[in-house]
CSV table of C-alpha atoms and ligand atoms in Angstrom, one decimal:
chain,number,residue,atom,x,y,z
A,664,MET,CA,123.2,98.1,113.7
A,665,SER,CA,124.9,100.1,116.4
A,666,ASP,CA,123.4,103.4,117.5
A,667,ASN,CA,126.1,106.1,117.4
A,668,ALA,CA,123.8,108.6,115.9
A,669,SER,CA,122.5,110.2,119.1
A,670,ASN,CA,125.9,109.5,120.8
A,671,ASN,CA,127.6,111.7,118.2
A,672,LEU,CA,125.0,114.4,118.9
A,673,GLN,CA,125.6,114.1,122.6
A,674,ASP,CA,129.3,114.6,122.0
A,675,LEU,CA,128.7,118.0,120.5
A,676,GLN,CA,129.4,120.9,122.8
A,677,TYR,CA,129.0,124.6,122.1
A,678,PHE,CA,130.3,127.7,123.8
A,679,GLY,CA,128.6,131.0,122.9
A,680,GLU,CA,130.9,134.0,122.5
A,681,TYR,CA,130.4,134.9,126.1
A,682,GLY,CA,130.6,131.4,127.4
A,683,GLY,CA,126.9,130.8,126.9
A,684,VAL,CA,125.8,127.1,126.7
A,685,ASN,CA,124.1,127.8,123.4
A,686,PRO,CA,126.2,129.2,120.5
A,687,SER,CA,125.5,132.9,119.9
A,688,ILE,CA,123.2,133.6,116.9
A,689,SER,CA,125.0,135.2,114.1
A,690,ASP,CA,123.1,138.4,113.3
A,691,SER,CA,125.0,139.6,110.2
A,692,SER,CA,124.6,139.2,106.5
A,693,THR,CA,128.2,140.3,105.8
A,694,TYR,CA,131.6,140.0,107.6
A,695,THR,CA,134.6,142.2,107.9
A,696,PHE,CA,138.1,141.4,106.9
A,697,ILE,CA,141.3,142.7,108.5
A,698,SER,CA,143.2,142.3,105.2
A,699,ALA,CA,142.0,142.6,101.7
A,700,LYS,CA,144.1,139.6,100.7
A,701,THR,CA,142.1,137.4,103.0
A,702,MET,CA,138.9,138.7,101.5
A,703,PHE,CA,140.1,137.7,98.0
A,704,ASP,CA,141.2,134.2,99.1
A,705,THR,CA,137.8,133.7,100.8
A,706,PHE,CA,136.0,134.6,97.5
A,707,GLU,CA,138.1,132.0,95.8
A,708,GLY,CA,137.1,129.4,98.4
A,709,ASN,CA,140.6,129.1,99.8
A,710,THR,CA,140.1,130.1,103.4
A,711,GLU,CA,138.7,127.8,106.1
A,712,GLY,CA,136.9,129.4,109.0
A,713,CYS,CA,136.3,132.8,107.3
A,714,TYR,CA,132.9,134.1,106.7
A,715,LEU,CA,132.2,136.2,103.6
A,716,TYR,CA,128.5,136.6,103.2
A,717,SER,CA,125.6,134.7,104.9
A,718,ARG,CA,124.2,133.3,101.7
A,719,HIS,CA,127.4,131.4,101.4
A,720,SER,CA,127.7,130.4,105.1
A,721,SER,CA,127.1,131.7,108.6
A,722,PRO,CA,128.2,130.5,112.0
A,723,SER,CA,124.6,129.5,113.1
A,724,ASN,CA,124.0,127.6,109.9
A,725,LEU,CA,127.3,125.8,110.3
A,726,TYR,CA,126.5,124.8,113.9
A,727,LEU,CA,123.2,123.2,112.8
A,728,GLY,CA,124.9,121.5,109.9
A,729,GLU,CA,127.5,120.1,112.2
A,730,ALA,CA,124.7,118.6,114.4
A,731,LEU,CA,123.0,117.1,111.3
A,732,ALA,CA,126.2,115.6,110.0
A,733,ALA,CA,126.7,114.1,113.4
A,734,ILE,CA,123.4,112.2,113.4
A,735,GLU,CA,123.8,111.1,109.7
A,736,GLY,CA,127.5,110.2,110.1
A,737,THR,CA,128.6,112.3,107.1
A,738,GLU,CA,131.7,114.5,106.9
A,739,THR,CA,129.6,117.6,106.8
A,740,ALA,CA,126.2,119.1,105.9
A,741,ASN,CA,124.7,122.3,104.3
A,742,VAL,CA,121.5,123.6,105.7
A,743,THR,CA,118.9,125.1,103.4
A,744,ALA,CA,115.7,127.2,103.6
A,745,SER,CA,113.5,124.2,102.9
A,746,GLY,CA,113.6,120.5,102.0
A,747,MET,CA,112.9,121.3,98.4
A,748,GLY,CA,115.7,123.8,98.5
A,749,ALA,CA,118.0,121.0,99.5
A,750,ILE,CA,116.6,118.5,96.9
A,751,THR,CA,116.6,120.9,93.9
A,752,ALA,CA,120.1,122.1,94.7
A,753,VAL,CA,121.5,118.5,94.8
A,754,ILE,CA,119.7,117.5,91.6
A,755,LEU,CA,120.9,120.6,89.7
A,756,GLN,CA,124.4,120.2,91.0
A,757,LEU,CA,124.6,116.6,89.8
A,758,CYS,CA,122.8,116.8,86.5
A,759,ASP,CA,123.5,118.7,83.3
A,760,THR,CA,121.2,119.1,80.3
A,761,ASP,CA,120.2,115.8,78.8
A,762,ASP,CA,121.2,113.8,81.8
A,763,HIS,CA,119.0,111.1,83.4
A,764,ILE,CA,117.8,110.2,86.9
A,765,VAL,CA,116.6,106.9,88.2
A,766,SER,CA,114.1,107.5,91.0
A,767,SER,CA,111.6,105.7,93.1
A,768,ARG,CA,108.1,106.3,91.9
A,769,THR,CA,106.6,106.8,95.3
A,770,ILE,CA,108.3,110.0,96.5
A,771,TYR,CA,107.3,113.3,98.0
A,772,GLY,CA,104.9,115.1,95.7
A,773,GLY,CA,107.1,118.2,95.3
A,774,THR,CA,110.2,116.1,94.4
A,775,TYR,CA,108.1,114.1,91.9
A,776,ALA,CA,106.7,117.3,90.3
A,777,PHE,CA,110.2,118.8,90.1
A,778,MET,CA,111.6,115.7,88.3
A,779,LYS,CA,108.7,115.1,86.1
A,780,ASN,CA,107.7,118.7,85.1
A,781,PHE,CA,110.4,121.2,86.0
A,782,LEU,CA,113.5,119.3,84.8
A,783,LYS,CA,112.0,119.2,81.3
A,784,LYS,CA,113.5,122.7,80.9
A,785,PHE,CA,116.9,121.1,81.0
A,786,ARG,CA,115.8,117.9,79.1
A,787,ILE,CA,116.7,115.9,82.2
A,788,GLY,CA,114.6,112.8,82.1
A,789,THR,CA,113.6,110.6,85.1
A,790,THR,CA,112.7,106.9,85.0
A,791,PHE,CA,110.3,106.3,87.9
A,792,LEU,CA,110.2,102.8,89.1
A,793,ASP,CA,109.5,100.4,92.0
A,794,ILE,CA,112.7,101.0,94.0
A,795,THR,CA,112.4,97.7,95.8
A,796,ASN,CA,112.9,95.9,92.5
A,797,ILE,CA,116.7,96.1,92.3
A,798,ASP,CA,116.8,94.4,88.9
A,799,ALA,CA,114.6,97.0,87.4
A,800,VAL,CA,116.7,99.7,89.0
A,801,GLU,CA,119.9,98.3,87.4
A,802,LYS,CA,118.1,97.9,84.0
A,803,ALA,CA,117.1,101.5,84.0
A,804,ILE,CA,120.6,102.9,84.5
A,805,THR,CA,122.1,104.4,81.2
A,806,PRO,CA,125.4,106.1,80.5
A,807,LYS,CA,123.5,109.4,81.1
A,808,THR,CA,122.3,108.5,84.5
A,809,LYS,CA,123.6,110.8,87.2
A,810,MET,CA,122.0,109.4,90.4
A,811,ILE,CA,119.8,106.9,91.9
A,812,TYR,CA,117.2,108.8,94.0
A,813,CYS,CA,114.9,107.4,96.7
A,814,GLU,CA,113.3,108.0,100.1
A,815,SER,CA,114.4,105.6,102.9
A,816,VAL,CA,110.8,105.2,103.9
A,817,SER,CA,108.6,106.5,101.1
A,818,ASN,CA,105.8,109.0,101.0
A,819,PRO,CA,103.0,108.2,101.3
A,820,LEU,CA,103.1,104.4,101.1
A,821,LEU,CA,105.9,103.7,103.5
A,822,GLU,CA,107.8,101.5,101.1
A,823,VAL,CA,111.2,100.7,102.5
A,824,ALA,CA,114.3,101.1,100.3
A,825,ASP,CA,117.1,98.5,100.6
A,826,ILE,CA,119.8,101.2,100.9
A,827,GLU,CA,122.7,98.7,101.1
A,828,ALA,CA,121.7,96.9,97.9
A,829,LEU,CA,121.0,100.2,96.1
A,830,SER,CA,124.3,101.6,97.2
A,831,LYS,CA,126.2,98.5,95.8
A,832,LEU,CA,124.5,99.1,92.5
A,833,ALA,CA,125.2,102.8,92.5
A,834,LYS,CA,128.9,102.1,93.2
A,835,LYS,CA,129.1,99.4,90.5
A,836,HIS,CA,127.9,102.1,88.0
A,837,GLY,CA,129.9,104.9,89.5
A,838,ILE,CA,127.0,107.1,90.3
A,839,PRO,CA,125.8,108.6,93.7
A,840,LEU,CA,122.9,107.2,95.7
A,841,VAL,CA,120.8,110.1,97.0
A,842,VAL,CA,118.4,109.3,99.9
A,843,ASP,CA,115.7,111.6,101.4
A,844,ASN,CA,115.6,110.4,105.0
A,845,THR,CA,112.8,112.8,106.2
A,846,PHE,CA,110.5,110.0,107.3
A,847,SER,CA,113.1,108.1,109.4
A,848,PRO,CA,115.7,110.3,111.1
A,849,LEU,CA,117.8,108.3,113.7
A,850,THR,CA,115.8,105.2,112.8
A,851,ILE,CA,117.9,104.9,109.6
A,852,ALA,CA,121.3,106.3,108.9
A,853,PRO,CA,121.5,106.0,105.1
A,854,ALA,CA,125.1,107.2,104.8
A,855,LYS,CA,126.3,104.4,107.1
A,856,LEU,CA,124.5,102.0,104.8
A,857,GLY,CA,126.3,103.4,101.7
A,858,ALA,CA,124.3,106.3,100.6
A,859,ASP,CA,126.4,109.2,99.2
A,860,ILE,CA,124.1,112.1,99.9
A,861,VAL,CA,121.4,112.3,102.6
A,862,ILE,CA,118.7,114.9,102.5
A,863,HIS,CA,116.1,115.9,105.0
A,864,SER,CA,113.2,118.2,105.1
A,865,LEU,CA,114.0,119.6,108.7
A,866,THR,CA,110.4,121.0,108.6
A,867,LYS,CA,109.2,117.6,109.8
A,868,PHE,CA,110.5,115.4,112.6
A,869,ILE,CA,113.9,117.1,113.0
A,870,ASN,CA,112.5,120.4,114.0
A,871,GLY,CA,109.3,118.9,115.3
A,872,THR,CA,107.4,122.0,116.1
A,873,SER,CA,105.8,122.8,112.8
A,874,ASP,CA,106.9,126.5,113.0
A,875,CYS,CA,109.2,126.7,110.0
A,876,VAL,CA,110.4,125.1,106.8
A,877,ALA,CA,114.0,124.1,106.4
A,878,GLY,CA,116.2,121.5,104.9
A,879,VAL,CA,119.7,119.9,104.8
A,880,VAL,CA,122.1,118.1,102.5
A,881,CYS,CA,124.5,115.8,104.3
A,882,GLY,CA,127.5,114.5,102.4
A,883,THR,CA,131.2,114.7,101.8
A,884,LYS,CA,133.2,118.0,102.3
A,885,ASP,CA,133.9,118.1,98.6
A,886,PHE,CA,130.3,117.9,97.6
A,887,CYS,CA,129.0,120.3,100.2
A,888,LEU,CA,131.8,122.8,99.2
A,889,ALA,CA,130.9,122.4,95.6
A,890,LEU,CA,127.2,123.3,96.4
A,891,LYS,CA,128.5,126.5,98.1
A,892,ASP,CA,130.9,127.4,95.3
A,893,VAL,CA,130.5,131.1,94.5
A,894,ASN,CA,130.8,130.4,90.7
A,895,SER,CA,129.1,127.1,90.2
A,896,GLY,CA,127.4,126.0,93.4
A,897,ALA,CA,123.6,125.3,93.1
A,898,GLY,CA,123.1,126.0,96.8
A,899,MET,CA,124.9,129.3,96.6
A,900,LEU,CA,123.5,130.4,93.3
A,901,LEU,CA,119.8,129.3,93.7
A,902,GLY,CA,119.9,131.0,97.1
A,903,SER,CA,117.7,129.0,99.3
A,904,THR,CA,119.6,130.1,102.4
A,905,LEU,CA,118.3,129.3,105.9
A,906,ASP,CA,118.0,132.3,108.2
A,907,SER,CA,120.4,132.2,111.3
A,908,LEU,CA,117.7,132.8,113.8
A,909,ARG,CA,115.8,129.8,112.5
A,910,ALA,CA,118.9,127.7,112.3
A,911,SER,CA,119.5,128.4,116.0
A,912,SER,CA,115.9,127.4,116.9
A,913,ILE,CA,116.0,124.2,114.9
A,914,LEU,CA,119.4,123.3,116.6
A,915,LYS,CA,117.7,123.6,120.0
A,916,ASN,CA,114.7,121.5,119.0
A,917,MET,CA,117.0,118.8,117.6
A,918,ARG,CA,118.3,118.1,121.1
A,919,THR,CA,115.1,116.2,122.0
A,920,LEU,CA,114.9,114.4,118.7
A,921,HIS,CA,115.9,111.0,120.0
A,922,ILE,CA,113.3,111.1,122.8
A,923,ARG,CA,110.6,112.3,120.4
A,924,ILE,CA,111.3,109.7,117.7
A,925,GLN,CA,111.1,107.0,120.3
A,926,LYS,CA,107.7,108.2,121.4
A,927,HIS,CA,106.3,108.8,117.9
A,928,SER,CA,107.3,105.2,117.1
A,929,GLU,CA,105.9,103.7,120.3
A,930,ASN,CA,102.5,105.4,119.7
A,931,ALA,CA,102.4,104.5,116.1
A,932,GLN,CA,103.3,100.9,116.7
A,933,TYR,CA,100.6,100.7,119.4
A,934,LEU,CA,97.9,102.1,117.1
A,935,ALA,CA,99.0,100.1,114.1
A,936,GLU,CA,98.8,96.8,116.0
A,937,LYS,CA,95.3,97.6,117.5
A,938,PHE,CA,94.0,98.7,114.1
A,939,GLU,CA,95.3,95.6,112.4
A,940,LYS,CA,93.6,93.4,115.0
A,941,ASP,CA,90.4,95.3,114.4
A,942,GLY,CA,90.6,94.3,110.7
A,943,LEU,CA,91.4,97.7,109.3
A,944,ARG,CA,93.7,98.1,106.3
A,945,VAL,CA,96.7,99.6,108.1
A,946,VAL,CA,100.1,100.1,106.7
A,947,TYR,CA,103.0,100.4,109.1
A,948,PRO,CA,106.5,99.2,108.7
A,949,GLY,CA,106.5,97.9,112.3
A,950,LEU,CA,103.9,95.3,111.4
A,951,GLU,CA,105.1,91.9,110.2
A,952,SER,CA,102.4,92.2,107.4
A,953,HIS,CA,104.3,95.1,105.9
A,954,THR,CA,106.2,94.3,102.8
A,955,GLY,CA,109.2,96.3,103.9
A,956,HIS,CA,109.3,95.1,107.5
A,957,ASN,CA,112.3,92.9,107.2
A,958,THR,CA,114.2,95.3,105.0
A,959,LEU,CA,113.7,98.0,107.6
A,960,LYS,CA,114.6,95.7,110.5
A,961,LYS,CA,117.9,94.8,109.0
A,962,GLN,CA,118.8,98.5,108.4
A,963,MET,CA,117.4,100.2,111.5
A,964,ASN,CA,118.7,101.5,114.8
A,965,THR,CA,116.3,99.3,116.8
A,966,LYS,CA,115.8,101.6,119.8
A,967,TYR,CA,114.1,104.2,117.6
A,968,GLY,CA,111.3,101.9,116.5
A,969,PHE,CA,109.6,101.9,113.1
A,970,GLY,CA,108.7,105.6,112.9
A,971,GLY,CA,105.7,107.8,113.4
A,972,LEU,CA,103.9,107.4,110.1
A,973,LEU,CA,101.1,105.0,109.3
A,974,THR,CA,98.4,104.9,106.7
A,975,LEU,CA,94.8,103.6,107.0
A,976,ASP,CA,92.6,102.9,104.1
A,977,VAL,CA,89.0,103.6,105.0
A,978,GLY,CA,87.6,102.6,101.7
A,979,SER,CA,86.5,105.9,100.1
A,980,LEU,CA,87.2,109.6,100.1
A,981,GLU,CA,83.9,110.3,101.8
A,982,ASN,CA,84.8,108.1,104.7
A,983,ALA,CA,88.3,109.6,104.8
A,984,ASN,CA,87.0,113.2,104.9
A,985,ALA,CA,84.3,112.4,107.5
A,986,LEU,CA,86.8,110.6,109.8
A,987,MET,CA,89.4,113.3,109.6
A,988,GLU,CA,86.9,116.0,110.4
A,989,MET,CA,85.6,114.0,113.3
A,990,LEU,CA,89.0,113.3,114.6
A,991,GLN,CA,89.8,117.0,114.6
A,992,ASP,CA,86.6,117.8,116.3
A,993,GLN,CA,87.5,115.4,119.0
A,994,LYS,CA,90.9,117.2,119.4
A,995,LEU,CA,92.7,114.1,118.4
A,996,GLY,CA,94.9,116.0,115.9
A,997,TYR,CA,94.8,118.3,113.0
A,998,LEU,CA,93.6,117.8,109.4
A,999,ALA,CA,96.8,119.2,108.0
A,1000,VAL,CA,99.6,118.1,105.7
A,1001,SER,CA,103.2,117.7,107.0
A,1002,LEU,CA,104.4,115.5,109.8
A,1003,GLY,CA,106.5,115.2,112.9
A,1004,PHE,CA,104.4,117.4,115.1
A,1005,TYR,CA,103.5,116.8,118.8
A,1006,LYS,CA,99.9,116.4,117.8
A,1007,THR,CA,98.8,113.8,115.3
A,1008,LEU,CA,98.4,115.2,111.7
A,1009,PHE,CA,96.4,113.6,109.1
A,1010,SER,CA,95.6,114.2,105.4
A,1011,ALA,CA,94.4,112.2,102.5
A,1012,PRO,CA,97.1,112.0,99.8
A,1013,GLY,CA,94.6,110.4,97.3
A,1014,THR,CA,95.7,109.2,94.0
A,1015,SER,CA,97.1,112.5,92.7
A,1016,THR,CA,100.8,112.4,93.7
A,1017,SER,CA,102.0,109.3,92.1
A,1018,SER,CA,100.4,109.5,88.6
A,1019,GLU,CA,103.3,107.6,87.1
A,1020,ILE,CA,101.7,104.5,88.5
A,1021,PRO,CA,98.7,103.1,86.5
A,1022,MET,CA,95.4,103.6,88.4
A,1023,GLU,CA,94.7,99.9,89.0
A,1024,GLU,CA,98.2,99.4,90.3
A,1025,GLN,CA,97.7,102.4,92.7
A,1026,ILE,CA,94.6,100.9,94.1
A,1027,GLU,CA,96.4,97.5,94.4
A,1028,MET,CA,99.3,99.1,96.2
A,1029,GLY,CA,96.9,100.7,98.6
A,1030,LEU,CA,97.1,104.2,97.1
A,1031,GLY,CA,93.3,104.5,96.9
A,1032,ASP,CA,91.1,107.5,97.5
A,1033,GLY,CA,90.3,106.3,101.0
A,1034,LEU,CA,93.9,106.4,102.1
A,1035,ILE,CA,94.7,108.6,105.2
A,1036,ARG,CA,98.2,109.3,106.1
A,1037,PHE,CA,98.8,109.8,109.8
A,1038,SER,CA,101.8,111.3,111.5
A,1039,ILE,CA,101.2,110.0,115.0
A,1040,GLY,CA,101.8,112.6,117.8
A,1041,LEU,CA,103.5,112.4,121.2
A,1042,ASP,CA,100.2,111.6,123.0
A,1043,ASN,CA,100.8,110.7,126.6
A,1044,ASP,CA,97.8,108.3,126.8
A,1045,ILE,CA,97.8,106.5,123.5
A,1046,HIS,CA,95.3,103.9,124.7
A,1047,ARG,CA,92.7,106.6,125.3
A,1048,THR,CA,93.6,108.0,121.8
A,1049,TYR,CA,92.9,104.5,120.4
A,1050,GLU,CA,89.6,104.2,122.2
A,1051,MET,CA,88.5,107.6,120.9
A,1052,MET,CA,89.6,106.9,117.3
A,1053,LYS,CA,87.8,103.5,117.4
A,1054,SER,CA,84.7,105.2,118.6
A,1055,CYS,CA,84.8,107.6,115.7
A,1056,MET,CA,85.2,104.8,113.2
A,1057,LEU,CA,82.3,102.9,114.7
A,1058,GLN,CA,80.1,105.9,114.5
A,1059,LEU,CA,81.0,106.4,110.8
A,1060,ASN,CA,80.5,102.6,110.1
A,1061,ILE,CA,84.2,102.4,109.0
A,1062,LEU,CA,84.5,99.7,111.7
A,1063,LYS,CA,81.5,97.3,112.1
A,1064,LYS,CA,80.6,96.6,115.7
A,1065,ASN,CA,80.9,92.8,115.5
A,1066,THR,CA,84.4,92.9,114.0
A,1067,VAL,CA,86.0,94.9,116.8
A,1068,THR,CA,88.3,93.1,119.2
A,1069,ALA,CA,87.5,93.5,122.9
B,1916,PLP,C1,108.0,117.7,103.2
B,1916,PLP,C2,109.0,116.8,102.5
B,1916,PLP,C3,109.8,117.4,101.6
B,1916,PLP,C4,109.9,118.8,101.2
B,1916,PLP,O1,110.3,119.6,102.3
B,1916,PLP,P1,110.0,121.1,102.5
B,1916,PLP,O2,110.7,121.4,103.8
B,1916,PLP,O3,108.5,121.2,102.6
B,1916,PLP,O4,110.5,121.9,101.3
B,1916,PLP,C5,110.7,116.5,100.9
B,1916,PLP,N1,110.7,115.1,101.1
B,1916,PLP,C6,109.8,114.6,102.0
B,1916,PLP,C7,109.9,113.1,102.2
B,1916,PLP,C8,108.9,115.4,102.7
B,1916,PLP,O5,108.1,114.9,103.6
C-alpha cells in the first residue's frame, strides 16, 4: 500500500493572520456578523466559511480536523474533547431506539461499557463477536443493524481486523463500517481500505505528550456536517467540544507523528523479538507468530512498522504487579494506563474489560491476569532497555536463567 498519509500532511501549509507559520489560535466563543441575514443562514447550516459559535466549529478546530482528514484520506473530520466524545457521538448519530450494532468483542473498555450498559437506555443492543471471523459477523447482521464497529488493532489483545473484508460486508448490507484507529495511526489508513468512518482518541499516539484528552471523527462531509447540525447533530448537541488552545497544541505535536510512530514501532519490534527468543509469552503484530501478522502486513503502510503496543503474559497478577513496580523504579517507564507517550507505559488490563468472553476463552486468548500491556516509548538505546527489563524479569523469576538467550 502506498504511503500518501504523511505526504498529505506535509502538503498542508498554514498562514496565521499576521503571516505566522502557525495558524492563529481562535480565542473566541462567538463570532460577529456584518448582516443579520448571514447569521440566520449560518444557523440554518447554509453558509460555508462562517463561524457562529465555537461549540459548532472554530478555526483552530477546523485546522486540526483538516490535518487529521489528510492522514486518514477522508473528505473532512470533526475534532472532539475526547475519544469517547467522538465514539459516543458517532454511535448516537447512527442509531435510533431499538437499533442494533455488530461489534468486535475486544475493544476499548469505555466503548465496551457504553455499548453494553449505557445504550440499554435506548434499547440499542450490541452483538459482540470475534471480528476476525467474517462469517460470524455476517450472520450477526439483522435488518436493525446500523453499523459494524471495530478497532483496526484491538485493545488489549492486538487482534487485527481485516478492514477490506469487513468493508465489503458492510457495503453488501448497506451499513457503515466504523473503525477506531487509535492504536495504529499512519500504519493503517482504514478509510483507504473501505471504512466509512474512522475514529481516533487523539489522547494517545497522535498528540503523543500525555497532556490532554481529545478525539476525532474522520468521514464524509455529509456525515461530519450531520454531526454538527444545530437541530439534530450528536456532536453539536452532546457538546464534547475541544478547546481551541488544545486543538492548536495537538496540531503542533502531530507534525512529528510520522517520526514518532516509526521509532515506537522500531523499539517495540526489537523488544518483541528479543522477548520471544527468551521464551516469554509476547504478543506483537510484527511477530510472525501473531495471528494477525499477515492481515496487518497486507493492509499496512510498511514504513511505519507494526506499532508501539505489545503485551507480555507473565503468568500471574502478582508477577505482573511486581514487574511493573520494578520497571518503574528502574525509570524504564510508568505504571500508568494510556499509550503513545515518549516513555514506556504499562498496565495490567486483567480479565475485567472483555467480560463478554467466557473466562476459559479469555485465558486461552491470552487475556489472563498476568497480562501486561506495554506502550513502548521512544527510548534512544532500546538494547539497554531490553537488558534492564530482562534483568528485572530474572530477579523476579519470570525468566529462568537457563532459558535466556545470550
Ligand atoms: C483511549 C482510547 C479510547 C478513548 O479515548 P479518550 O480520549 O480517553 O476518551 C478509545 N479507543 C481506544 C482504542 C483507546 O485506546
